[in-house]
Coordinates of C-alpha atoms in Angstrom, one line a residue:
Chain J
M1 CA 20.2 4.4 -14.9
V2 CA 19.3 8.0 -14.8
T3 CA 19.8 9.4 -11.4
V4 CA 17.4 11.9 -9.9
N5 CA 18.7 13.8 -6.9
L6 CA 15.9 14.3 -4.5
I7 CA 17.6 17.1 -2.6
K8 CA 19.6 19.1 -5.2
D9 CA 18.0 22.0 -7.1
G10 CA 15.0 21.8 -4.7
G11 CA 14.6 18.2 -5.8
Q12 CA 15.0 17.1 -9.3
Q13 CA 11.9 15.0 -9.1
F14 CA 9.9 18.3 -9.4
S15 CA 11.3 19.3 -12.7
E16 CA 8.8 19.6 -15.6
E17 CA 10.8 16.9 -17.4
F18 CA 10.5 14.3 -14.7
Q19 CA 7.0 15.2 -13.9
A20 CA 6.0 14.5 -17.4
L21 CA 7.7 11.0 -17.3
N22 CA 6.2 10.2 -13.7
P23 CA 3.4 12.5 -12.6
M24 CA 3.9 11.1 -9.1
K25 CA 7.2 13.1 -8.9
Q26 CA 8.9 10.1 -7.2
V27 CA 11.4 7.5 -7.8
P28 CA 11.7 4.8 -8.9
A29 CA 10.2 4.9 -12.3
L30 CA 11.1 2.4 -14.9
K31 CA 10.9 2.9 -18.7
I32 CA 10.6 -0.7 -20.2
D33 CA 9.0 -2.3 -23.2
G34 CA 7.5 1.0 -24.3
I35 CA 5.7 2.0 -21.1
T36 CA 6.8 3.9 -17.9
I37 CA 5.9 2.4 -14.6
G38 CA 6.0 4.1 -11.2
Q39 CA 5.6 2.6 -7.8
S40 CA 8.2 0.0 -6.9
L41 CA 6.0 -3.0 -6.3
A42 CA 4.0 -2.4 -9.5
I43 CA 7.4 -2.5 -11.2
I44 CA 8.6 -5.5 -9.6
E45 CA 5.3 -7.4 -10.3
Y46 CA 5.7 -6.4 -14.0
L47 CA 9.2 -7.7 -14.1
E48 CA 8.1 -10.9 -12.4
E49 CA 5.3 -11.4 -15.0
T50 CA 7.4 -10.7 -18.1
R51 CA 10.8 -12.0 -16.9
P52 CA 9.8 -14.9 -14.6
T53 CA 13.1 -16.4 -13.6
P54 CA 14.3 -16.6 -11.0
R55 CA 11.0 -16.2 -9.2
L56 CA 10.5 -13.3 -6.9
L57 CA 7.0 -14.6 -5.8
P58 CA 6.4 -18.3 -4.7
Q59 CA 4.1 -20.5 -6.8
D60 CA 1.7 -21.2 -3.9
P61 CA -1.1 -18.5 -3.6
K62 CA -1.1 -18.5 0.3
K63 CA 2.7 -17.9 0.2
R64 CA 2.2 -15.3 -2.4
A65 CA -0.3 -13.7 -0.2
H66 CA 2.2 -13.7 2.6
V67 CA 4.9 -12.1 0.4
R68 CA 2.5 -9.3 -0.8
M69 CA 1.2 -8.7 2.8
I70 CA 4.9 -8.2 4.2
S71 CA 5.7 -6.2 1.2
D72 CA 2.7 -3.9 1.6
L73 CA 3.3 -3.6 5.3
I74 CA 6.6 -2.0 4.5
A75 CA 5.6 -0.2 1.3
S76 CA 2.3 1.2 2.5
G77 CA 2.5 0.9 6.2
I78 CA 6.1 2.2 7.0
Q79 CA 8.0 3.8 4.2
P80 CA 5.5 6.4 3.0
L81 CA 5.1 7.7 6.7
Q82 CA 8.9 8.4 6.9
N83 CA 9.8 9.5 3.4
L84 CA 11.4 12.7 2.5
S85 CA 8.2 14.8 1.9
V86 CA 6.4 13.7 5.0
L87 CA 9.4 14.4 7.1
K88 CA 9.7 17.9 5.6
Q89 CA 6.0 18.4 6.7
V90 CA 6.6 17.2 10.1
G91 CA 9.3 19.7 10.7
Q92 CA 12.9 19.4 11.7
E93 CA 12.4 19.2 15.4
K94 CA 10.1 16.3 15.4
Q95 CA 11.6 14.4 12.3
L96 CA 13.7 11.9 14.2
S97 CA 11.2 10.8 16.8
W98 CA 8.4 10.7 14.1
A99 CA 10.5 8.4 11.8
Q100 CA 11.6 6.2 14.8
Q101 CA 8.1 5.9 16.0
V102 CA 6.8 4.9 12.6
I103 CA 9.5 2.4 11.9
S104 CA 9.2 0.8 15.4
S105 CA 5.5 0.5 15.1
G106 CA 5.8 -1.2 11.7
F107 CA 8.7 -3.5 12.8
N108 CA 6.8 -4.6 15.8
A109 CA 4.0 -6.0 13.6
L110 CA 6.5 -7.2 11.1
E111 CA 8.6 -9.3 13.7
R112 CA 5.4 -11.0 14.9
I113 CA 4.3 -11.9 11.3
L114 CA 7.8 -13.3 10.5
Q115 CA 7.3 -15.7 13.4
S116 CA 4.8 -17.7 11.3
T117 CA 6.1 -17.0 7.7
A118 CA 9.9 -16.9 7.9
G119 CA 12.4 -19.6 7.0
K120 CA 15.8 -18.5 5.8
Y121 CA 14.1 -15.5 4.4
C122 CA 10.8 -13.5 5.0
V123 CA 8.6 -16.2 3.5
G124 CA 10.1 -19.7 3.5
D125 CA 13.6 -20.2 2.1
E126 CA 13.6 -18.5 -1.1
V127 CA 14.2 -14.7 -1.8
S128 CA 11.0 -12.9 -2.5
M129 CA 9.7 -9.4 -3.1
A130 CA 9.2 -9.2 0.7
D131 CA 13.0 -9.5 1.1
L132 CA 13.5 -6.7 -1.4
C133 CA 11.4 -4.5 0.8
L134 CA 13.0 -5.6 4.1
V135 CA 16.6 -4.7 3.5
P136 CA 16.1 -1.1 2.4
Q137 CA 13.7 -0.6 5.3
V138 CA 16.3 -1.8 7.8
A139 CA 18.8 0.6 6.2
N140 CA 16.2 3.4 6.9
A141 CA 15.9 2.1 10.4
D142 CA 19.7 2.4 10.9
R143 CA 19.7 5.8 9.3
Y144 CA 17.1 7.0 11.9
K145 CA 18.9 5.2 14.7
V146 CA 16.1 2.7 15.5
D147 CA 17.2 0.2 18.1
L148 CA 16.8 -3.2 16.3
T149 CA 17.3 -5.3 19.4
P150 CA 13.5 -6.0 19.8
Y151 CA 13.5 -7.5 16.1
P152 CA 15.9 -10.5 16.0
T153 CA 14.1 -12.0 13.0
I154 CA 14.3 -9.0 11.0
S155 CA 18.0 -8.5 11.9
R156 CA 18.9 -12.1 11.0
I157 CA 17.1 -12.1 7.7
N158 CA 18.6 -8.7 6.8
K159 CA 22.1 -9.9 7.6
S160 CA 21.6 -13.1 5.4
L161 CA 20.2 -11.0 2.5
L162 CA 23.2 -8.6 2.5
T163 CA 25.6 -11.4 1.8
L164 CA 23.9 -11.9 -1.6
E165 CA 25.4 -10.2 -4.7
A166 CA 22.1 -8.6 -5.9
F167 CA 21.7 -6.9 -2.5
Q168 CA 25.3 -5.6 -2.5
V169 CA 25.6 -4.4 -6.0
S170 CA 22.4 -2.5 -5.7
H171 CA 23.5 -1.0 -2.2
P172 CA 23.1 2.8 -1.8
C173 CA 26.8 3.0 -1.1
R174 CA 27.7 1.6 -4.5
Q175 CA 25.5 3.7 -6.9
P176 CA 26.6 6.1 -9.6
D177 CA 25.2 9.0 -7.6
T178 CA 26.6 7.9 -4.2
P179 CA 28.4 10.9 -2.8
P180 CA 32.0 10.4 -2.0
E181 CA 31.6 10.5 1.8
L182 CA 29.0 7.7 1.7
R183 CA 30.7 5.5 -0.9
A184 CA 31.7 1.9 0.2
Chain G
M1 CA -11.9 -29.0 10.2
Q2 CA -15.1 -27.5 8.6
A3 CA -14.4 -25.2 5.7
G4 CA -16.3 -22.2 7.0
K5 CA -17.0 -18.9 5.1
P6 CA -14.3 -16.5 4.9
I7 CA -14.4 -13.9 7.8
L8 CA -13.7 -10.3 7.0
Y9 CA -12.6 -7.9 9.8
S10 CA -13.9 -4.5 8.7
Y11 CA -14.9 -0.9 9.8
F12 CA -17.7 0.7 7.9
R13 CA -15.7 3.9 7.3
S14 CA -12.3 2.3 6.7
S15 CA -11.5 2.9 3.0
C16 CA -9.1 0.0 2.9
S17 CA -11.9 -2.3 4.2
W18 CA -14.3 -0.9 1.6
R19 CA -11.7 -2.0 -1.2
V20 CA -12.0 -5.5 -0.1
R21 CA -15.8 -5.6 0.5
I22 CA -16.1 -4.3 -3.2
A23 CA -13.8 -7.3 -4.4
L24 CA -15.9 -9.9 -2.3
A25 CA -19.1 -8.4 -3.8
L26 CA -17.9 -8.4 -7.4
K27 CA -16.6 -11.9 -7.1
S28 CA -19.8 -13.0 -5.3
I29 CA -17.9 -14.5 -2.5
D30 CA -20.1 -15.1 0.5
Y31 CA -18.5 -14.2 3.8
E32 CA -19.0 -13.3 7.5
M33 CA -18.2 -9.8 8.7
V34 CA -16.7 -9.0 12.2
T35 CA -16.8 -5.3 12.7
V36 CA -13.8 -3.6 14.4
N37 CA -14.5 -0.2 15.8
L38 CA -11.4 2.0 15.3
I39 CA -12.7 4.6 17.8
K40 CA -14.6 2.8 20.5
D41 CA -12.9 1.4 23.6
G42 CA -9.7 3.4 22.6
G43 CA -9.8 1.5 19.2
Q44 CA -10.8 -2.2 19.1
Q45 CA -7.9 -2.8 16.7
F46 CA -5.6 -2.6 19.7
S47 CA -7.2 -5.5 21.6
E48 CA -5.0 -8.4 22.5
E49 CA -7.5 -10.6 20.6
F50 CA -7.3 -8.6 17.3
Q51 CA -3.6 -8.0 17.6
A52 CA -3.1 -11.8 17.6
L53 CA -5.1 -12.1 14.5
N54 CA -3.5 -9.2 12.6
P55 CA -0.3 -7.8 14.4
M56 CA -0.6 -4.8 12.1
K57 CA -3.5 -3.8 14.2
Q58 CA -5.4 -2.6 11.2
V59 CA -8.4 -3.5 9.1
P60 CA -9.1 -5.1 6.9
A61 CA -8.0 -8.6 7.6
L62 CA -9.5 -11.7 5.9
K63 CA -9.5 -15.2 7.3
I64 CA -9.9 -17.4 4.4
D65 CA -8.8 -21.0 3.4
G66 CA -7.1 -21.5 6.7
I67 CA -4.9 -18.3 6.6
T68 CA -5.2 -14.7 7.7
I69 CA -4.3 -11.9 5.3
G70 CA -3.7 -8.3 6.2
Q71 CA -3.3 -5.4 3.7
S72 CA -6.0 -4.9 1.4
L73 CA -4.1 -5.3 -1.9
A74 CA -2.5 -8.6 -0.8
I75 CA -6.0 -9.8 0.1
I76 CA -7.4 -8.7 -3.3
E77 CA -4.5 -10.3 -5.2
Y78 CA -5.1 -13.6 -3.3
L79 CA -8.9 -13.5 -4.1
E80 CA -7.9 -12.8 -7.8
E81 CA -5.5 -15.8 -7.9
T82 CA -7.9 -18.2 -6.2
R83 CA -11.3 -17.0 -7.4
P84 CA -10.3 -15.7 -10.8
T85 CA -13.8 -14.7 -12.2
P86 CA -14.7 -12.1 -12.7
R87 CA -11.3 -10.7 -13.3
L88 CA -10.0 -7.7 -11.2
L89 CA -6.6 -7.5 -13.2
P90 CA -6.5 -7.5 -17.0
Q91 CA -4.7 -10.2 -18.8
D92 CA -2.2 -8.0 -20.5
P93 CA 1.0 -7.4 -18.3
K94 CA 1.4 -3.7 -19.2
K95 CA -2.3 -3.0 -18.2
R96 CA -1.7 -5.0 -15.1
A97 CA 1.2 -2.8 -14.4
H98 CA -1.0 0.3 -14.8
V99 CA -3.6 -1.2 -12.5
R100 CA -1.0 -1.9 -9.8
M101 CA 0.7 1.4 -10.3
I102 CA -2.6 3.3 -9.8
S103 CA -3.6 1.0 -6.9
D104 CA -0.3 1.6 -5.1
L105 CA -0.4 5.3 -5.8
I106 CA -3.6 5.4 -3.7
A107 CA -2.8 2.6 -1.2
S108 CA 0.8 3.7 -0.5
G109 CA 1.0 7.2 -1.7
I110 CA -2.3 8.8 -0.3
Q111 CA -4.3 6.8 2.0
P112 CA -1.5 5.9 4.6
L113 CA -0.6 9.6 4.8
Q114 CA -4.2 10.6 5.9
N115 CA -5.4 7.5 7.9
L116 CA -6.6 7.8 11.6
S117 CA -3.2 7.2 13.3
V118 CA -1.3 9.6 11.2
L119 CA -4.0 12.4 11.7
K120 CA -3.9 11.7 15.4
Q121 CA -0.2 12.4 15.4
V122 CA -0.5 15.4 13.2
G123 CA -2.8 16.9 15.9
Q124 CA -6.3 18.3 15.6
E125 CA -5.4 21.8 14.5
K126 CA -3.5 20.7 11.5
Q127 CA -5.5 17.5 10.6
L128 CA -7.8 18.9 8.0
S129 CA -5.2 20.9 6.0
W130 CA -2.8 17.9 6.1
A131 CA -5.3 15.6 4.8
Q132 CA -6.4 17.9 2.1
Q133 CA -2.8 18.5 1.0
V134 CA -1.9 14.8 0.9
I135 CA -5.0 13.9 -1.1
S136 CA -4.8 16.9 -3.5
S137 CA -1.1 16.1 -4.1
G138 CA -2.0 12.4 -4.9
F139 CA -5.0 13.3 -7.0
N140 CA -2.9 15.8 -9.1
A141 CA -0.7 12.8 -10.1
L142 CA -3.5 10.3 -10.5
E143 CA -5.6 12.7 -12.8
R144 CA -2.6 13.0 -15.0
I145 CA -1.9 9.3 -15.1
L146 CA -5.5 8.5 -15.9
Q147 CA -5.2 10.7 -19.1
S148 CA -3.2 7.9 -20.6
T149 CA -4.7 4.8 -18.9
A150 CA -8.4 5.5 -18.5
G151 CA -11.3 4.4 -20.6
K152 CA -14.7 3.9 -19.1
Y153 CA -12.8 3.0 -15.8
C154 CA -9.2 3.6 -14.5
V155 CA -7.6 1.3 -16.9
G156 CA -9.5 0.7 -20.1
D157 CA -13.1 -0.3 -19.9
E158 CA -13.2 -3.1 -17.3
V159 CA -13.4 -2.7 -13.7
S160 CA -10.0 -3.4 -11.9
M161 CA -8.3 -3.3 -8.6
A162 CA -7.5 0.3 -9.3
D163 CA -11.2 1.2 -9.3
L164 CA -11.5 -0.6 -6.0
C165 CA -9.1 1.9 -4.6
L166 CA -10.4 5.0 -6.4
V167 CA -13.8 5.1 -5.0
P168 CA -13.0 4.9 -1.3
Q169 CA -10.3 7.5 -1.7
V170 CA -12.8 9.8 -3.4
A171 CA -15.0 9.3 -0.4
N172 CA -12.1 10.3 1.9
A173 CA -11.6 13.4 -0.3
D174 CA -15.2 14.3 0.3
R175 CA -14.9 13.7 3.9
Y176 CA -12.0 16.1 4.2
K177 CA -13.7 18.7 1.9
V178 CA -11.2 18.4 -0.9
D179 CA -12.3 20.4 -4.0
L180 CA -12.7 17.8 -6.8
T181 CA -13.2 20.4 -9.7
P182 CA -9.4 19.9 -10.8
Y183 CA -10.0 16.2 -11.2
P184 CA -12.7 15.6 -13.9
T185 CA -11.5 12.1 -14.8
I186 CA -11.4 11.0 -11.3
S187 CA -14.8 12.3 -10.7
R188 CA -16.4 10.8 -13.9
I189 CA -15.0 7.4 -13.1
N190 CA -16.1 7.6 -9.5
K191 CA -19.6 8.5 -10.6
S192 CA -19.7 5.6 -13.0
L193 CA -18.4 3.0 -10.5
L194 CA -21.0 4.1 -7.8
T195 CA -23.8 3.0 -10.1
L196 CA -22.5 -0.6 -9.9
E197 CA -24.2 -2.9 -7.3
A198 CA -20.8 -4.1 -5.8
F199 CA -19.9 -0.5 -4.9
Q200 CA -23.3 0.3 -3.5
V201 CA -23.7 -2.9 -1.4
S202 CA -20.3 -2.4 0.0
H203 CA -20.7 1.3 0.7
P204 CA -19.8 2.6 4.3
C205 CA -23.5 3.9 4.6
R206 CA -24.9 0.4 4.3
Q207 CA -22.7 -1.7 6.7
P208 CA -23.8 -3.6 9.8
D209 CA -21.7 -1.1 11.9
T210 CA -22.7 2.1 10.2
P211 CA -24.1 4.5 12.9
P212 CA -27.8 5.4 12.4
E213 CA -27.0 9.1 11.6
L214 CA -24.8 8.1 8.6
R215 CA -27.0 5.2 7.4
A216 CA -28.3 5.5 3.8

């Protein structure tokens, strides 16, 4: 892991070095098998295609469509609208209400969709790419003090997923660059 | 239950809807279109009826094979998996990664930041500069990435999902008066793609809901 501090030094993602690696000036980026991939879902789909077990996408195309739809809802429809650079542009006064509105709006839709797709997890009973998108987005919701009471399915699934080792070992509070005050 | 034609919920000017229209045209999939006017009646995407169909209250949505899929890239990947020819994703996993990366750069990194609902929140005074800044920022990155991936099209010499994302985003750039001079690769590829029939038949200026003054 190479950590990139998005705040320090004006944001290390803006360094010439990192830009050359990933012109999008964003994390994550993965250097693997001789290529560098940006965009989290593109990375995950590459991992799925080259290291196929255990699966992160179901076999059935309709279920795969649901997994991708939920993943995209979060990765295109919520997160980019409340990421650091957008919040910077919105301005400090309006940041919190903007983030809350964006997340609530997206979670309203997601809660409804999960009514028809969810079993134990977002789509059926197997962990999928959709679940990998859900947990970090709920953490963002907590960070921006979004009331999760209207989203019982999201909450239930999030809670279940957080008991799994992969979701714990990867948690923001357990990373090499986690600041001492936020460390687990 | 009769296996009817797929139904696409689309708005002529929605760049995300255009992506799916291109895919359907390239794969020669016959479908019905239901137009959803994002402006009229306070926005028809907010109707109870449409919300029940797609809780995201967005176009495009595709009713196909007994399910309804929202999110343009999820739709396109489903079409690719169930109607695989002609391909919209290359066979090689590394090239597929490049196609998805470019598609996501546009579909997550640019378009959502300049879509109707965000621009509404930004407010009328700041809308144009916001849209321009978001698109330029994304195109700066895309132009650099294309240096290493592009051949005739975004990734190599075959039309892919990345190209389906590119053309509608360039149309948005034009709409918000973004200067494309710094992006010669984007411009070249966009121009080539617009000569292809699937990109023409699906164009916003040729849709059932295109207003007369914008019609080709």
